[in-house]
Structure formats: C-alpha cells, structure tokens
mmCIF file of C-alpha atoms in Angstrom:
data_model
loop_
_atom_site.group_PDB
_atom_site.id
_atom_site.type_symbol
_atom_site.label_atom_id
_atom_site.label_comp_id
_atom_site.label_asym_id
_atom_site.label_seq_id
_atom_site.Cartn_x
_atom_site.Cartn_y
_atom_site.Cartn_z
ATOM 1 C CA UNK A 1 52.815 -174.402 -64.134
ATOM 2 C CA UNK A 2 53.347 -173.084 -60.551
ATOM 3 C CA UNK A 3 49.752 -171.734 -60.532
ATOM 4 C CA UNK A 4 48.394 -174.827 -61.654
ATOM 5 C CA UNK A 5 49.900 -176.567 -58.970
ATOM 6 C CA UNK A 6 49.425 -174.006 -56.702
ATOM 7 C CA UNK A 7 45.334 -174.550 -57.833
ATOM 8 C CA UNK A 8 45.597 -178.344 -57.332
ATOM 9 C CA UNK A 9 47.000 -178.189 -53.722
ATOM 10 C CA UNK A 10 43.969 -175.291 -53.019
ATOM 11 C CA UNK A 11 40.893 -177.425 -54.150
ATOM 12 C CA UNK A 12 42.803 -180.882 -52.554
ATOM 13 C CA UNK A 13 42.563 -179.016 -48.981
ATOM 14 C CA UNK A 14 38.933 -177.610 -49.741
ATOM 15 C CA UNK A 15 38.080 -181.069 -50.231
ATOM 16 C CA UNK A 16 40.112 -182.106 -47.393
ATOM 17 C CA UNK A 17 38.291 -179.646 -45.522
ATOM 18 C CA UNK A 18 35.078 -181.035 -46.669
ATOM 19 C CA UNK A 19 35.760 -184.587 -45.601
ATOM 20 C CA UNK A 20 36.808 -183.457 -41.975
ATOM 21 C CA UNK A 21 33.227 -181.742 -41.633
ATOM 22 C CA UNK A 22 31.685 -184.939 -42.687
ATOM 23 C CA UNK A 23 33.219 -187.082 -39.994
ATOM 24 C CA UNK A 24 32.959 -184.787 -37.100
ATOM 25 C CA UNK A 25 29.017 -184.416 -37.410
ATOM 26 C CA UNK A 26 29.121 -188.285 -37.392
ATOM 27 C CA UNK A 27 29.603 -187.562 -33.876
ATOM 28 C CA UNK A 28 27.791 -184.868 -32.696
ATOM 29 C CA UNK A 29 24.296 -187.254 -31.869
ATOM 30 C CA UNK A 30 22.969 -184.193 -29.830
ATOM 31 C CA UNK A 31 23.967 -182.014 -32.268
ATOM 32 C CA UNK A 32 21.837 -178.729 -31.993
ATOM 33 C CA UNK A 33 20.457 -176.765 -34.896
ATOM 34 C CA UNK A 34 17.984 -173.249 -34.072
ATOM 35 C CA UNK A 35 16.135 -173.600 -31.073
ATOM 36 C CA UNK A 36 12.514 -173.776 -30.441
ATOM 37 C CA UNK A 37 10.752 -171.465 -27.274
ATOM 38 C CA UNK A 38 9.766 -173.601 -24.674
ATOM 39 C CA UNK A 39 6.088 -174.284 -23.810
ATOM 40 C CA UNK A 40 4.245 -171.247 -22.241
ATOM 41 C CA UNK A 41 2.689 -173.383 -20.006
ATOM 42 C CA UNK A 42 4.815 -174.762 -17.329
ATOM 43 C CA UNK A 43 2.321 -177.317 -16.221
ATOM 44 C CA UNK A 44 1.471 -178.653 -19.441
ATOM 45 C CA UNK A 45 5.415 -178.978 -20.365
ATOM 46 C CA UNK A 46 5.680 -181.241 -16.912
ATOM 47 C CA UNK A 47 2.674 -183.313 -18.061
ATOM 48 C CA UNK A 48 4.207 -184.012 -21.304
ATOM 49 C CA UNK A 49 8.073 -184.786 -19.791
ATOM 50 C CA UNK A 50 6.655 -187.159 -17.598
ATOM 51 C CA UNK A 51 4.154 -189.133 -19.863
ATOM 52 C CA UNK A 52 7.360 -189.423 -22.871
ATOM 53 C CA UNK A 53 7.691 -192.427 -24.548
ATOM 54 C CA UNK A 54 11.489 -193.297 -24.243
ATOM 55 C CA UNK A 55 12.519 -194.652 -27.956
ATOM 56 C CA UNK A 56 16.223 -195.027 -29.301
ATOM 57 C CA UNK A 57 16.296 -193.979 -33.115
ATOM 58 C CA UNK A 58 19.218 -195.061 -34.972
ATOM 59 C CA UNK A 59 20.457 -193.131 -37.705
ATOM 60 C CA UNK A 60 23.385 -192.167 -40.521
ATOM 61 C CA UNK A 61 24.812 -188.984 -40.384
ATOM 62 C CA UNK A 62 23.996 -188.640 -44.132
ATOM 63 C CA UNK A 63 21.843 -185.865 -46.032
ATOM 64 C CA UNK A 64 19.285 -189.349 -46.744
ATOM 65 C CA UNK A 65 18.267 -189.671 -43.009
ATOM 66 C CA UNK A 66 17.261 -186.285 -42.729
ATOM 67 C CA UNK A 67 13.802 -186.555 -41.291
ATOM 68 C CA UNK A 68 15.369 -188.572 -38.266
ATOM 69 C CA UNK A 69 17.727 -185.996 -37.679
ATOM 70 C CA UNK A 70 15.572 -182.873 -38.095
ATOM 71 C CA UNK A 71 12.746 -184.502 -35.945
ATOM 72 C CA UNK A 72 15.443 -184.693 -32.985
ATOM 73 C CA UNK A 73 17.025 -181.092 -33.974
ATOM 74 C CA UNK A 74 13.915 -179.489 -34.487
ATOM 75 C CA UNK A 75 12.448 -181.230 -31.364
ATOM 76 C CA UNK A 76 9.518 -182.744 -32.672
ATOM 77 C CA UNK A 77 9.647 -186.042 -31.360
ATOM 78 C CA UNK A 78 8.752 -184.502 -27.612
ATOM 79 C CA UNK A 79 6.178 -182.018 -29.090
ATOM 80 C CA UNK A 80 4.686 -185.707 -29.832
ATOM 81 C CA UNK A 81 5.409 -187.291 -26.657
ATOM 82 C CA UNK A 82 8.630 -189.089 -27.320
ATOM 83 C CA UNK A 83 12.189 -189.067 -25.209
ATOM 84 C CA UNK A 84 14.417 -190.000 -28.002
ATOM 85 C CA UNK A 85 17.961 -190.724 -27.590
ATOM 86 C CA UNK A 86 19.621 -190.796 -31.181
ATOM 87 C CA UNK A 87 22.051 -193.563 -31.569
ATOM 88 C CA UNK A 88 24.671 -192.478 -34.637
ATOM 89 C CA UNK A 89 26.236 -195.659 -36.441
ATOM 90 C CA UNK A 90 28.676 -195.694 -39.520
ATOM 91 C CA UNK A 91 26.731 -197.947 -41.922
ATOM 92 C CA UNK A 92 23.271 -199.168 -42.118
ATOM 93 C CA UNK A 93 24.641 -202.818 -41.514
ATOM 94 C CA UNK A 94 25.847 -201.526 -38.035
ATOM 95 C CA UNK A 95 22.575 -200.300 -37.422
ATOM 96 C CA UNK A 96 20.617 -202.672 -38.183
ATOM 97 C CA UNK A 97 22.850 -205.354 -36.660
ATOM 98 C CA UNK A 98 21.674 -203.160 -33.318
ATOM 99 C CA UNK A 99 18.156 -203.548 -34.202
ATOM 100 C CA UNK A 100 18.372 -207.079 -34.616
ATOM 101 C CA UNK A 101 20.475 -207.288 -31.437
ATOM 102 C CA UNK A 102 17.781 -204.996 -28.981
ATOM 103 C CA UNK A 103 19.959 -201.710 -28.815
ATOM 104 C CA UNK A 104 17.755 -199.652 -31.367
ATOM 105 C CA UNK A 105 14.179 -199.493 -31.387
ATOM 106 C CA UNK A 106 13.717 -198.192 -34.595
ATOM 107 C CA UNK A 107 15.974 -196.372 -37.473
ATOM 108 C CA UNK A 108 15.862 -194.614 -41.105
ATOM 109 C CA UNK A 109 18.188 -196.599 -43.071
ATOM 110 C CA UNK A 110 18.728 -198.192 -46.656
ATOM 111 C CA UNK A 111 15.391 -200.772 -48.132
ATOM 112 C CA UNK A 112 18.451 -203.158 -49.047
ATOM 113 C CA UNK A 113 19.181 -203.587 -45.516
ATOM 114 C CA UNK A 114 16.075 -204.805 -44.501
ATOM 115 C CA UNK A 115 15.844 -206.820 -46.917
ATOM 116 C CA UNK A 116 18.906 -208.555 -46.585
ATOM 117 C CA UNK A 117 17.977 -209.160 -42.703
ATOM 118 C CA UNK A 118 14.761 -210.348 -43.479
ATOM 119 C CA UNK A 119 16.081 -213.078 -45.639
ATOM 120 C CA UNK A 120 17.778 -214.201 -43.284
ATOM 121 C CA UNK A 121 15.119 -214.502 -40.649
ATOM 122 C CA UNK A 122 15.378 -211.228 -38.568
ATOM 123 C CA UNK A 123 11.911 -210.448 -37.615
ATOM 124 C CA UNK A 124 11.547 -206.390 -38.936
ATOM 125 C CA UNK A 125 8.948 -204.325 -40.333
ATOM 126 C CA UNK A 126 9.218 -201.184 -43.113
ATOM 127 C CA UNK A 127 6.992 -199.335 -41.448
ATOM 128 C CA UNK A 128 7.439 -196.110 -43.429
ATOM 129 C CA UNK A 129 9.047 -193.625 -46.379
ATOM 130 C CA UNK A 130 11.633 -191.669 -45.803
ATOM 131 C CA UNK A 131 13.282 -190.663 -49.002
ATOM 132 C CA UNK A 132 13.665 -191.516 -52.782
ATOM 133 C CA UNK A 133 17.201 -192.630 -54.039
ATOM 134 C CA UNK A 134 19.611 -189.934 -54.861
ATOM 135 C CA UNK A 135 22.725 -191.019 -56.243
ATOM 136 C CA UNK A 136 24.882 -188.349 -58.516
ATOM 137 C CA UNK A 137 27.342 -189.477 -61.024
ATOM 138 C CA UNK A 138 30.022 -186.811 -61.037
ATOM 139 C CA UNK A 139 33.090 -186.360 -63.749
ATOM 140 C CA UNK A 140 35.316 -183.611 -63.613
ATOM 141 C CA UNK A 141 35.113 -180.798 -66.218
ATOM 142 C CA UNK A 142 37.759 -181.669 -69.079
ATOM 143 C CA UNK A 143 37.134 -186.081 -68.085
ATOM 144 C CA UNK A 144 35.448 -185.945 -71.605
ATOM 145 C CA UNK A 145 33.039 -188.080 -70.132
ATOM 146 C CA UNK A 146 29.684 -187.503 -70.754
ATOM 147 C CA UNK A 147 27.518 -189.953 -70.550
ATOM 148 C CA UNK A 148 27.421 -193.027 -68.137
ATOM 149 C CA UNK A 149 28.683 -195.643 -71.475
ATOM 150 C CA UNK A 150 32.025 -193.187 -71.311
ATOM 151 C CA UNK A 151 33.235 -194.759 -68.192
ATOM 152 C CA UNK A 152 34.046 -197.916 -69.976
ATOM 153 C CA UNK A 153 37.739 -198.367 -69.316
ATOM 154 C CA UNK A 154 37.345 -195.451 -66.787
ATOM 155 C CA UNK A 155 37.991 -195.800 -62.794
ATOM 156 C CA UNK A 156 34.820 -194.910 -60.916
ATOM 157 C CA UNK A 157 34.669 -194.723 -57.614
ATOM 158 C CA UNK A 158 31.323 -195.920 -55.391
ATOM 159 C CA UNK A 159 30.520 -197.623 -52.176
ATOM 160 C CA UNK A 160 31.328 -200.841 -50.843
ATOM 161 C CA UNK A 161 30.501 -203.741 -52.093
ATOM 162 C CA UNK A 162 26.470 -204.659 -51.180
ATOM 163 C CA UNK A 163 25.629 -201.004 -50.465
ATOM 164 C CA UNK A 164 22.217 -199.609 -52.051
ATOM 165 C CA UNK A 165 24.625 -197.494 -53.870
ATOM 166 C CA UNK A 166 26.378 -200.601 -55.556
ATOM 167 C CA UNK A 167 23.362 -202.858 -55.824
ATOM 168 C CA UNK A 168 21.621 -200.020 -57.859
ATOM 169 C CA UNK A 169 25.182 -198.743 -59.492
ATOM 170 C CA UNK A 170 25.439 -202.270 -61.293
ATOM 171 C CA UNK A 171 21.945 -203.364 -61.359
ATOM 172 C CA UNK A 172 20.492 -200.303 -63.271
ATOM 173 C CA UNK A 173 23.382 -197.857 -64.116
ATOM 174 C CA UNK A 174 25.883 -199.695 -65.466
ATOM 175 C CA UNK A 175 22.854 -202.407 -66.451
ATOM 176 C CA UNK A 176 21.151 -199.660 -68.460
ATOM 177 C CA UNK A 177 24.244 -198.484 -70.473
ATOM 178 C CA UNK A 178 24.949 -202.392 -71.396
ATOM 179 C CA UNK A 179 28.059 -202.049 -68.780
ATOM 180 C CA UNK A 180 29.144 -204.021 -65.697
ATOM 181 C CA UNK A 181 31.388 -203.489 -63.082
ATOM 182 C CA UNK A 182 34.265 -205.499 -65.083
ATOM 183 C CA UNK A 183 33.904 -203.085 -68.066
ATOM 184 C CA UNK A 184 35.044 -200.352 -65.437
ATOM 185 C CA UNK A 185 37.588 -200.005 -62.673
ATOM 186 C CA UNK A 186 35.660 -200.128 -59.349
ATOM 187 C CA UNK A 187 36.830 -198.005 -56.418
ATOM 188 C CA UNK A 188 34.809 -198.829 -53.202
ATOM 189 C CA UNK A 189 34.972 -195.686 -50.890
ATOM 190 C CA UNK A 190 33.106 -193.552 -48.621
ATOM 191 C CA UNK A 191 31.413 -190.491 -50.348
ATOM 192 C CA UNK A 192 34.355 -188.357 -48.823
ATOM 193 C CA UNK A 193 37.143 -190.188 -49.721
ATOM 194 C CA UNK A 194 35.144 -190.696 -53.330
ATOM 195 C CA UNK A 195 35.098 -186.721 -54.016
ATOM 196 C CA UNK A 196 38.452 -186.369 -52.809
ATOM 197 C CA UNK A 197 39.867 -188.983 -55.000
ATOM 198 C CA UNK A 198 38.290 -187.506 -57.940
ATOM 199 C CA UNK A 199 39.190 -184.225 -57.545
ATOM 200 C CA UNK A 200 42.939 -185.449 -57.061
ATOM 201 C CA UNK A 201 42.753 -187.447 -60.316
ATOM 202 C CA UNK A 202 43.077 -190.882 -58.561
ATOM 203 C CA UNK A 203 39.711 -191.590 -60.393
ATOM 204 C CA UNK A 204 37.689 -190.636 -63.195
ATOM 205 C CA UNK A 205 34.048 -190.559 -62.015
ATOM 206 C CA UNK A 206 32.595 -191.076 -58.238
ATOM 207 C CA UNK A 207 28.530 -192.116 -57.627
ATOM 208 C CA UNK A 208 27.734 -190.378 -54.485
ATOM 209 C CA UNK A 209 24.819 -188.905 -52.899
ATOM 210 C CA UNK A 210 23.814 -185.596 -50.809
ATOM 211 C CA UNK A 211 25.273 -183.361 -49.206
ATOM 212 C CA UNK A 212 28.390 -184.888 -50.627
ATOM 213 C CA UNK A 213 27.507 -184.727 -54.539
ATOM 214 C CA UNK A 214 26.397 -180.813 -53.790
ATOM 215 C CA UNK A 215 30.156 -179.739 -51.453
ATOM 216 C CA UNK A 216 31.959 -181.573 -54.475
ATOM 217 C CA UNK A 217 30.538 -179.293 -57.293
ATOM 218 C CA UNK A 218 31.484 -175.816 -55.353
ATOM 219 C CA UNK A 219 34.384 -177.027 -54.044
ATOM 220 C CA UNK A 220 36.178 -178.696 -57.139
ATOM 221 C CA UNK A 221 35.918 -178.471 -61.500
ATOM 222 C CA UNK A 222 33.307 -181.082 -61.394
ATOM 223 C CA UNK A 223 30.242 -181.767 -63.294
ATOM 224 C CA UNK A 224 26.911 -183.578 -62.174
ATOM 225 C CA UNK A 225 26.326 -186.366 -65.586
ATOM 226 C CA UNK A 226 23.989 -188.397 -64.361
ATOM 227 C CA UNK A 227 21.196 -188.839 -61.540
ATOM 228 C CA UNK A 228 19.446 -192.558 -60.151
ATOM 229 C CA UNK A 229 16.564 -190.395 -58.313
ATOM 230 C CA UNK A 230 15.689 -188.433 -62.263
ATOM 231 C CA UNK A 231 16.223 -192.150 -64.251
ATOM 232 C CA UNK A 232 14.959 -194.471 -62.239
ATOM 233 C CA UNK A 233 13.246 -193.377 -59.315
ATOM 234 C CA UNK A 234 13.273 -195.943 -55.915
ATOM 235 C CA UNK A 235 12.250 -195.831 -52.521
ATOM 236 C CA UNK A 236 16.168 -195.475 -51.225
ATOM 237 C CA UNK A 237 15.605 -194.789 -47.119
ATOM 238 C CA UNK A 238 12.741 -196.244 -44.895
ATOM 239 C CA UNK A 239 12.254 -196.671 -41.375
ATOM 240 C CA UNK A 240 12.427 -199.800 -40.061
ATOM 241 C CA UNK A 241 11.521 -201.395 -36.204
ATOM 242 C CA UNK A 242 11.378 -204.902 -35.145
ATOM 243 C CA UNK A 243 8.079 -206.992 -35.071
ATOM 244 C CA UNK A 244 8.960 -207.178 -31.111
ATOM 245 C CA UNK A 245 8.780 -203.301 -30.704
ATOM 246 C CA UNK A 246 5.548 -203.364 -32.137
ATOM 247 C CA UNK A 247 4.372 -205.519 -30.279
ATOM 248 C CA UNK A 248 5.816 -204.248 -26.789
ATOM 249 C CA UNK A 249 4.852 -200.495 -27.923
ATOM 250 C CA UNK A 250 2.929 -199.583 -31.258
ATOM 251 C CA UNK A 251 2.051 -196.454 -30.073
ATOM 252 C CA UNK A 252 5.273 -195.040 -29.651
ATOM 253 C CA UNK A 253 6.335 -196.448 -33.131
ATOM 254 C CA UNK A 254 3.249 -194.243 -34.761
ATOM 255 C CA UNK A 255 4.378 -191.149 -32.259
ATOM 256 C CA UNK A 256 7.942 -191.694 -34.143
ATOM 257 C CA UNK A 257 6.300 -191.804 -38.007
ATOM 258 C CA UNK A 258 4.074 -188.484 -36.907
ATOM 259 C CA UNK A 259 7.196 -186.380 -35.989
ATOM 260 C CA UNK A 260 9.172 -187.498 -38.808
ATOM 261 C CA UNK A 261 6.081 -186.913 -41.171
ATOM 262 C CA UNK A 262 6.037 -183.286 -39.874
ATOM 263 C CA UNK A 263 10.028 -183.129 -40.150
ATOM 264 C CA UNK A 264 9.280 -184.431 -43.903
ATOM 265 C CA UNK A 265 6.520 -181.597 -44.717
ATOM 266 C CA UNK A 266 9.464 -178.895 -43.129
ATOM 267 C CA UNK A 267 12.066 -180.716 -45.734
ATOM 268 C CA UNK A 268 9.879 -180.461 -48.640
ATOM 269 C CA UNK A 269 7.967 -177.208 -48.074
ATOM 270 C CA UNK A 270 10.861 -175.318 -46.407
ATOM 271 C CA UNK A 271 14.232 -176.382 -47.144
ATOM 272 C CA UNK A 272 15.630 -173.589 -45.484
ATOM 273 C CA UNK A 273 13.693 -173.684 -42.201
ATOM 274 C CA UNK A 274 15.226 -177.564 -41.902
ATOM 275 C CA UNK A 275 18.843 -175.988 -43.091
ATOM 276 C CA UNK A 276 18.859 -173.782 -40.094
ATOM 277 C CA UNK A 277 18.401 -176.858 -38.115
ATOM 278 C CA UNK A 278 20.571 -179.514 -39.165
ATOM 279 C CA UNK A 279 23.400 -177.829 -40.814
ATOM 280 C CA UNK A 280 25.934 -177.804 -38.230
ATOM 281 C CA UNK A 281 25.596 -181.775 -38.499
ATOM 282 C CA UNK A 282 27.107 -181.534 -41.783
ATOM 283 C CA UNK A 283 29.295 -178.180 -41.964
ATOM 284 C CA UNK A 284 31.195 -176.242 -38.949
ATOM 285 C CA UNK A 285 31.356 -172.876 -38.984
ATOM 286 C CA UNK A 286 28.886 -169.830 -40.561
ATOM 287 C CA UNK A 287 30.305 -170.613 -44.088
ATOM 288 C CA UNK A 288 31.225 -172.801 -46.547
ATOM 289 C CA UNK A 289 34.878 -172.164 -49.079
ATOM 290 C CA UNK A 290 33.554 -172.900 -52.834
ATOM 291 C CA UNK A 291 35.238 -172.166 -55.848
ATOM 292 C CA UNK A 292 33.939 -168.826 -56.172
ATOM 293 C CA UNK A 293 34.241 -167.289 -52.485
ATOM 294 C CA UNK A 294 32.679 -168.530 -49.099
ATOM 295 C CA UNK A 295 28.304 -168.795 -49.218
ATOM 296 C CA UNK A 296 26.327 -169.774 -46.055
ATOM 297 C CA UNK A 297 27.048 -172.917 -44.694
ATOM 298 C CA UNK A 298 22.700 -173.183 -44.618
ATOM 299 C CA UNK A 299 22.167 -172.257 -48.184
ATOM 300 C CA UNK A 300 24.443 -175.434 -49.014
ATOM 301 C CA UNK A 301 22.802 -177.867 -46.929
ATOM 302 C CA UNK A 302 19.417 -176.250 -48.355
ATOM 303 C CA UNK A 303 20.308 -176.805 -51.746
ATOM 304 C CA UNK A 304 20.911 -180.672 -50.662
ATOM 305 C CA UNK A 305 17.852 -180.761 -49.082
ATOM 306 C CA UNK A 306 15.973 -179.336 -52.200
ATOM 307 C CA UNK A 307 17.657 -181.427 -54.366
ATOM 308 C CA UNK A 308 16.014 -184.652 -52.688
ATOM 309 C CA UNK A 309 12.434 -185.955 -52.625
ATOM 310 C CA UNK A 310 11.329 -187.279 -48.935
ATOM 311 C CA UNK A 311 8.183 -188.743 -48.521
ATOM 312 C CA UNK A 312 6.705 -190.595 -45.825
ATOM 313 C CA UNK A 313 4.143 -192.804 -47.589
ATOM 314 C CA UNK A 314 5.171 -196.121 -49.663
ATOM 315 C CA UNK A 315 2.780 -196.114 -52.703
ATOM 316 C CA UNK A 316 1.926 -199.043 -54.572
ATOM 317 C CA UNK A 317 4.859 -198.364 -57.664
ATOM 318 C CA UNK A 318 7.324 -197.919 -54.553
ATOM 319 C CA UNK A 319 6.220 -201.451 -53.570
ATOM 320 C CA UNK A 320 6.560 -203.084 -56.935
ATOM 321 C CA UNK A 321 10.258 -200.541 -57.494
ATOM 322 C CA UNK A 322 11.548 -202.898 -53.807
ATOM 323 C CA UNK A 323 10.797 -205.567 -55.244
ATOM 324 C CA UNK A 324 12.425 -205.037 -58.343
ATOM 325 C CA UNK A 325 15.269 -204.459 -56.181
ATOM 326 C CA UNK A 326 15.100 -207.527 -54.452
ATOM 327 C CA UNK A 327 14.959 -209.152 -57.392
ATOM 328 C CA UNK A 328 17.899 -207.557 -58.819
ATOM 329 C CA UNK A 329 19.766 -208.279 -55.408
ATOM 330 C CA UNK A 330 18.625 -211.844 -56.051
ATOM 331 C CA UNK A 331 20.550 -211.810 -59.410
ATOM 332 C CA UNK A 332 23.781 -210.470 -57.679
ATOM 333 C CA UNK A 333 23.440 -212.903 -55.727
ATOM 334 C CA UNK A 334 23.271 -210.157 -52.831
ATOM 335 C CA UNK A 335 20.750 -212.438 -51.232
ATOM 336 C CA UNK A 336 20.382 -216.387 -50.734
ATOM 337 C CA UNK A 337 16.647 -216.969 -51.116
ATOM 338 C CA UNK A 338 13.939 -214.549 -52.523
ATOM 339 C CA UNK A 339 12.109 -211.982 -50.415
ATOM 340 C CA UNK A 340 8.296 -211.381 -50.973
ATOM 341 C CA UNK A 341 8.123 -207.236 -50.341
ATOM 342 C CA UNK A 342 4.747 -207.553 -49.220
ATOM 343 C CA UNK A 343 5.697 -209.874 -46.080
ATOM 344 C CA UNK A 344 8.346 -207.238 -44.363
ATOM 345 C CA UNK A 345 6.017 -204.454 -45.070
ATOM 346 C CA UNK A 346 3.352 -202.907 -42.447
ATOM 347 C CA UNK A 347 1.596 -199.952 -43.505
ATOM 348 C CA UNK A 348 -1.200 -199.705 -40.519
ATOM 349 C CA UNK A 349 0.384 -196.500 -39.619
ATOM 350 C CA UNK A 350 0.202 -195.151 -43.458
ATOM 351 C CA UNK A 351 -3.208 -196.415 -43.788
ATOM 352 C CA UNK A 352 -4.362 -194.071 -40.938
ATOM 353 C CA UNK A 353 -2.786 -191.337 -41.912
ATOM 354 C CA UNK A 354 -4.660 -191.603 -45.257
ATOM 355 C CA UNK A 355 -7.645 -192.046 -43.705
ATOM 356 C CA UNK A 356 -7.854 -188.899 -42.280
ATOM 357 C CA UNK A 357 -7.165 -187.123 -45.786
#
C-alpha cells in the first residue's frame, strides 16, 4: 500500500515536472537551439543584415508550430533575408486577434481560427501548410477503455470549448463512434493540466497533441487508443497573414514560406537535426525522467517530431478536408454564416514553388 502510494506521488511530480517545462519555453521567444557558423564572408554577411526584411511571426509554443520555431532556431529566416522577431502568444485566438489588430505580420496557427475571423470580416489569407492534425486519445493502462465508444459515461478531458481540438473531438471523434459530448463528461484543459489530471485519476481519458501525448506515455501507465491524424487526416496548422501585408510586402511573405519550407524538409527528413534545435523550447535540461530511467531530452522531442506529418503545400483533398470543417463548425454552430474555403485561400506562393518541380 505504502509503495503504491509512494508510486502515485513519483509519477504526479514527473508530470508536474513535465507541465513546468511546458510553460517556461512559452517564454523563451529567443530561445536558442545548436548554432549555425557564421558566414565566411564578412562582406556578404553585411550585405545581407542590411537588405533584411523586418517581419514579426507569431507563434504557439506547441510541437504543431514547429516549422516557425525551427526556422527562427535554426536561423533560416536571415539565410533568406528576413529580421524576424518571434512574438509567443498563449492561444491562437490571441494571435490572431494581433494579426487582425497590426501587431503580427504573419503566424502558424490553427485553420479554425482563420476561419472563424474570416467570417466575421477580418481580411486574412492561408497562405500555406504547416502540419496535419495530430490529436492522441490517451487512457491509462488498467481504464479498460479501449476503444473511443468506451468513454461513454467516462470523464475525458480536451481543450476549451471552440478549439480545433474540440471542433474535431465532437465533430468526428465522438461523431464517428455515434457519441457526443453529453454522452461523456467534458473536461476543458490545457494539454498539461489534461495529462496531469489523468495520470492523478481526476479523469479517465485526455485528447491531446505533441510533445504532450509523447512526455505523458514515458512519464505515466498510459496508453495511446486512438489517433485524428491516422483516422481522419486534416490540414490542422497553416500560416496565415493579412490581405494588407500582402499588399504592403509580398515578397517578404514568400521569403517567410521559403524558410519554413526548408525548416519543414529538416522536420520530415531529419527529425533529429530539428530536435537539436528546438528542444530546449520544450524540455530544460540534457534529459528527460520516464518511467524507465532518464533518455535524452532530444530523442523525446524527436520522437514528437517523427510522429507528425508537416507539409507546406495545401493539396486539393486538404481544401475539400477545411471545408468539411467549416461545415462541421457551421453545424456547432462555431460560426454564424458559412465560409467558402476557396475565398480565404491564396496559393500564388505554392503555385511557384510547384512550378519549379
């Protein structure tokens, strides 16, 4: 008995532990990851300083806006003529609030998002992928649950209310196993306080996404049931500008998409190499506590990055998937009037890129 209690308290604080590294990257905008060797040529490094395109980038600290960060980290937005100050917010409704407002240029945040804005008027553009929904279902070992029509009856624990986690969570989740939210008892959390509430028993089940779904299996007697990204596949993050920033500076727009499409083909083709960079945005320290002993704080955030698909070009199934979604927002009554995908959408950038295939 005093073991088992002793075991409780042990994964609670690894957990604890876990949340604590979560909010203190939130804050760490200039956070560094390995460093790149300067320029051998003085000259040309002065030429390209002074011609930079001064952009602010808005971003999540989340595992899904990835190619943002590792385009700052791994310093590819100067290598493509770009002074970028990254602008951290809590939620994409923050962000995109600023975008409305003039503080952010530009940002990699949820499709819902936009979608809700441009409903309501807010002239913005998706002017690029980012990366396909990932949303993890996690029970603990002995729950009994096993599939997602067990949590009827059960407390599951997910994002607020009008999140892309909760507009796909009812529309297609629960939807598909002939559930709604009143046949369970929601939770609405953050990811941290999610795992954390599962792994103390205040819950039975917590839909989360990456690095967060990855931290909770080592840390804690958990078990991965069920994945959005494997079922039902969705364009999850884009980026997003204004149609006044294109306007006032295209270029520098299409200087953004080209870094984060090379920070995209280092997250897909080299997990690791983008680990090394962005890792102490999510973890502090060399090492990570698990279950079974301490592994490298980069082979965890690897794993989350391998775990993901990022892709920087909206195909034509992506297109009709949004506006599924917008249709299922429509039904939640997530949004007043419908939203024709099509009309927020501005691929020029894409199209040029494919061109040259």
């Amino acid at each position: 008995m005093l073991q088992s209690i002793k075991t409780k308290r042990a994964r609670l604080l690894a957990l604890t532990a876990v949340a604590a590294m979560m909010i203190v990257s939130a804050a760490c905008a200039g956070g560094s990851g390995a460093k790149q060797g300067a320029p051998a040529d003085a000259s040309k490094q002065a030429e390209t300083k002074k011609e930079a395109k001064a952009l602010t980038v808005g971003y999540l600290n989340v595992m899904d806006d990835a190619q943002a960060i590792l385009a700052y980290d791994a310093k590819l937005y100067e290598k493509h003529g770009l002074n970028v100050k990254m602008q951290p917010f809590e939620s994409g409704t923050d962000l995109i609030k600023a975008m409305v407002g003039g503080q952010v240029d530009a940002g990699v945040l949820g499709f819902t998002n936009a979608v809700t804005w441009a409903a309501k008027g807010a002239g913005l553009k998706v002017v690029g992928g980012a990366q396909l929904g990932f949303h993890s279902l996690l029970v603990k070992n002995d729950s009994g649950i096993k599939t997602v029509e067990d949590l009827k009856g059960k407390k599951l624990a997910s994002q607020k209310q009008g999140s892309t986690a909760d507009i796909v969570l009812n529309g297609v989740t629960l939807a598909q196993a002939k559930l709604t939210n009143k046949d369970v008892q929601m939770v609405y959390a953050e990811p941290a306080q999610a795992i954390q509430s599962l792994a103390g028993g205040a819950v039975d089940a917590a839909f989360v996404f990456e690095p967060y779904a990855r931290m909770a299996q080592l840390t804690s007697p958990v078990t991965q049931i069920y994945e959005i990204g494997k079922v039902w596949p969705f364009p999850c993050m884009v980026v997003i500008t204004t149609d006044d920033m294109l306007k006032k500076d295209r270029d520098a727009v299409n200087r953004m998409l080209d870094a984060q499409k090379e920070a995209i083909d280092m997250l897909q083709k080299d997990p690791q190499k983008a680990a090394d960079y962005i890792t102490p945005r999510f973890i502090q320290g060399e090492s990570f506590k698990t279950q079974s002993g301490e592994v490298k704080a980069t082979s965890v955030i690897k794993d989350s990055i391998a775990s993901q698909t990022f892709n920087w070009e909206i195909t034509p199934d992506q297109i009709k998937r949004m506006q599924e979604i917008a249709d299922i927002m429509i039904a939640q009554k997530a949004l007043d009037k419908p939203v024709k995908v099509e009309d927020i959408l501005d691929l020029s950038w894409q199209q040029q890129q494919q061109a040259k295939k």
